[in-house]
Tab-separated table of C-alpha atoms in Angstrom:
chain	number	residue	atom	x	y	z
Q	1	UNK	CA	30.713	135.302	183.243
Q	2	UNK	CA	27.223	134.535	181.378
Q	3	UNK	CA	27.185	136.182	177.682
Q	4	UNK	CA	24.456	135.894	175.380
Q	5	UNK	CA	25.864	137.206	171.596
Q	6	UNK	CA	24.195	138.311	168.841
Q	7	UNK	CA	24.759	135.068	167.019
Q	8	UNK	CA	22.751	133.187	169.870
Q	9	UNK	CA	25.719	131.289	171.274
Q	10	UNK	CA	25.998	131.486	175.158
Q	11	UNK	CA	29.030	131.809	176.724
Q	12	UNK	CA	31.188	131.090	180.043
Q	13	UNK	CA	34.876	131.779	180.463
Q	14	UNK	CA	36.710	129.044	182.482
Q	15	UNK	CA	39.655	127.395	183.487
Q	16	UNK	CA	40.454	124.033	181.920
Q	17	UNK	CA	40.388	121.644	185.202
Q	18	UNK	CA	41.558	118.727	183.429
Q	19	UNK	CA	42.174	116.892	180.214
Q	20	UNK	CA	41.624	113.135	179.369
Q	21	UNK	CA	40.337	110.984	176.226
Q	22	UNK	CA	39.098	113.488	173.916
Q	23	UNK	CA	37.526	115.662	176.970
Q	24	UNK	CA	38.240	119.078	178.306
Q	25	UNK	CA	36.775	119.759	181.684
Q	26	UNK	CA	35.973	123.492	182.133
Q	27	UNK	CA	35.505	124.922	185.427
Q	28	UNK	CA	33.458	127.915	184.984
Q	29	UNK	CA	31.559	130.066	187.694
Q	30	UNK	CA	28.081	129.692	186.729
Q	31	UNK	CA	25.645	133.287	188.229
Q	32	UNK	CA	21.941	133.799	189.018
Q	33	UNK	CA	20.858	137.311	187.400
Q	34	UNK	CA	21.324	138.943	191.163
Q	35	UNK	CA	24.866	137.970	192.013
Q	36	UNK	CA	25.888	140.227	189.175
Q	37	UNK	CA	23.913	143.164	190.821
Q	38	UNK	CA	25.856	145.757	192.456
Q	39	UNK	CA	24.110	145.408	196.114
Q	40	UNK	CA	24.389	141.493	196.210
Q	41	UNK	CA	26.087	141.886	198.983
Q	42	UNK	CA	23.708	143.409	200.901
Q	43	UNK	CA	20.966	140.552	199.328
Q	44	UNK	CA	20.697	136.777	200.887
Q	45	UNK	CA	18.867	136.143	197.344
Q	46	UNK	CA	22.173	136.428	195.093
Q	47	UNK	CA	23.918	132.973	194.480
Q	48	UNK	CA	26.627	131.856	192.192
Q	49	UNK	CA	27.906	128.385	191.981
Q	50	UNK	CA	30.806	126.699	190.846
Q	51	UNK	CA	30.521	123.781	187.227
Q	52	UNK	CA	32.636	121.651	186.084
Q	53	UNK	CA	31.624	121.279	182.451
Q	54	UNK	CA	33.187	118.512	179.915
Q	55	UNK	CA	33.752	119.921	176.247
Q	56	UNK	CA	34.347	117.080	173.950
Q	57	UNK	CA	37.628	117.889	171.990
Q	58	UNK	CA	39.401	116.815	168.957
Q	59	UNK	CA	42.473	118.566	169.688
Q	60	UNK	CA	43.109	118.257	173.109
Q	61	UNK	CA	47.080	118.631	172.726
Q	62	UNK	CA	46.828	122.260	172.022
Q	63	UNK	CA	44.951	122.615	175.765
Q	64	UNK	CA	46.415	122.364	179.529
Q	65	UNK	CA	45.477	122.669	182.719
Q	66	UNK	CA	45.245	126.107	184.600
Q	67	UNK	CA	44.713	127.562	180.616
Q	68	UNK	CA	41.940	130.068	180.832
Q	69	UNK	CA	39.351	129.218	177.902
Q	70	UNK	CA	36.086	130.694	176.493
Q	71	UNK	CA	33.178	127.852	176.074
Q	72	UNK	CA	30.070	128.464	173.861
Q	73	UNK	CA	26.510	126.683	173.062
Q	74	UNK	CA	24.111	127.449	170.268
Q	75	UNK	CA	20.768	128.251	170.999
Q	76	UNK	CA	20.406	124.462	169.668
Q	77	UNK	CA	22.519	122.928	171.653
Q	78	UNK	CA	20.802	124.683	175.000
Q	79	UNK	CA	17.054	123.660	173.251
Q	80	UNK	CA	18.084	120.054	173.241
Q	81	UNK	CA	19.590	119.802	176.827
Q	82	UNK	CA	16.073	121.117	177.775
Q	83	UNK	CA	13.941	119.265	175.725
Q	84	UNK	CA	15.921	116.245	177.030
Q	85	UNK	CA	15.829	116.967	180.836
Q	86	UNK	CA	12.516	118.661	181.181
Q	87	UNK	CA	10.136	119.079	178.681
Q	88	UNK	CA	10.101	115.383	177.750
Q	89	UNK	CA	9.891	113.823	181.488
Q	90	UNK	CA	7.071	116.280	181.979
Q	91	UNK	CA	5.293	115.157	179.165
Q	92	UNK	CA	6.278	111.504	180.357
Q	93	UNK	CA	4.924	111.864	183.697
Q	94	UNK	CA	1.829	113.610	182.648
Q	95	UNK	CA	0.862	110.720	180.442
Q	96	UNK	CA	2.123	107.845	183.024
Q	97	UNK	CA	0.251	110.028	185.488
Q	98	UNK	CA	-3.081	109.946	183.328
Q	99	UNK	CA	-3.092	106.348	181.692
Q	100	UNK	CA	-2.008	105.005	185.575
Q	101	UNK	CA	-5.465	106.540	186.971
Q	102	UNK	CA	-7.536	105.521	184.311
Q	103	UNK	CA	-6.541	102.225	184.521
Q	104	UNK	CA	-6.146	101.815	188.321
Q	105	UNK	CA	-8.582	104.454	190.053
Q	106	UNK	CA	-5.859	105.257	192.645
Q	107	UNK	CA	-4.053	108.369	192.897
Q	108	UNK	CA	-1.518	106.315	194.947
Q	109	UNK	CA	-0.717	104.182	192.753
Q	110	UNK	CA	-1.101	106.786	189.672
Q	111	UNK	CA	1.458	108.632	191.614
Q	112	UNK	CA	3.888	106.132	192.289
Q	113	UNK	CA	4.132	104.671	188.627
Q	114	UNK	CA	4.137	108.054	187.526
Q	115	UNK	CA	7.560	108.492	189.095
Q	116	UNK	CA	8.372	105.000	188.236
Q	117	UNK	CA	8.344	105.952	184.657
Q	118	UNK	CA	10.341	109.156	185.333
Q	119	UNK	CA	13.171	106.580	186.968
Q	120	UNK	CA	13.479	104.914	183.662
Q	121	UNK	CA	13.685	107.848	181.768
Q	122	UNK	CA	16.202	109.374	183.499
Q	123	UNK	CA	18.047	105.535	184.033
Q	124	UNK	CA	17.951	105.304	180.189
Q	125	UNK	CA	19.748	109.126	179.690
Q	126	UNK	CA	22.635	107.546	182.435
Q	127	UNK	CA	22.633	104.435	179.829
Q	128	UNK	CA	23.103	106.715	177.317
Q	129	UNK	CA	25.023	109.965	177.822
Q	130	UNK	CA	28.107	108.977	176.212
Q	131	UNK	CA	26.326	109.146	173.142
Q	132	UNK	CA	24.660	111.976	174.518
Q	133	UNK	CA	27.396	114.202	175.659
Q	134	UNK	CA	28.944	115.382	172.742
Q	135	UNK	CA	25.694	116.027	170.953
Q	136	UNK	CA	24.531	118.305	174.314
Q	137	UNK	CA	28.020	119.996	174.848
Q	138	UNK	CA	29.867	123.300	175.177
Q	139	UNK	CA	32.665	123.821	172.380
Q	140	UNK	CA	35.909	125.446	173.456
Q	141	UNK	CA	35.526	128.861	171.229
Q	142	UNK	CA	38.888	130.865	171.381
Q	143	UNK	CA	41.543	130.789	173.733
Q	144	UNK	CA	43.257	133.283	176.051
Q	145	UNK	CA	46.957	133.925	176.577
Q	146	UNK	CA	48.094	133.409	180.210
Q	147	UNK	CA	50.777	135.797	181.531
């Protein structure tokens, strides 16, 4: 379930999946605004979807599977993911877009090299999103007991 506190941290509760090298992965059951709504049922338009989420963990030994977990972002964390996955590659592509018609005169071309650039950008996050991960990550915030 989708929380937003009053300290700007949003939160998911999940089920811990698995646990390997310093990782927790969280399943959690990530909703649109309508498949909370009471007559979702009734509505094509409501969706929810299933994540997997890794949480990069110091203390992994206190964790195991099946163990029902609450994970939490900072506003910060949530600004960077963005900035990092859209606002950047849109300002990428704009400029790729604009210097590539200047230079060429082809919208075809302008186009194409356009998403060429956006290829390497997103090539170069792949390169690096083990450095990456733990900077853009959920943190594991309290735990609940399982009866």
């Amino acid at each position: 379930m989708f929380h937003r506190l009053m300290n700007d941290k949003i939160r998911h509760s999940g089920v811990i999946d698995s646990i390997a090298e310093g990782v927790v992965k969280v399943r959690i059951l990530q909703q649109s605004a309508c498949a909370a709504c009471k007559v979702a049922g009734y509505c094509h338009a409501s969706e929810s979807k299933e994540k997997l989420v890794s949480v990069c963990c110091n203390n992994v030994a206190v964790y195991r599977p099946g163990q029902e977990v609450v994970v939490t972002a900072s506003r910060q964390v949530a600004f960077r993911a963005t900035l990092l996955a859209f606002i950047v590659p849109l300002i990428i592509l704009m400029v790729a877009l604009v210097v590539a018609i200047r230079v060429t005169g082809s919208e075809a071309v302008a186009a194409l090299s356009a998403l060429g650039t956006l290829m390497l950008w997103y090539s170069l996050l792949w390169l690096l999103r083990s450095k990456i991960s733990c900077q853009v990550s959920f943190e594991i915030e309290e735990l609940k007991r399982n009866n």
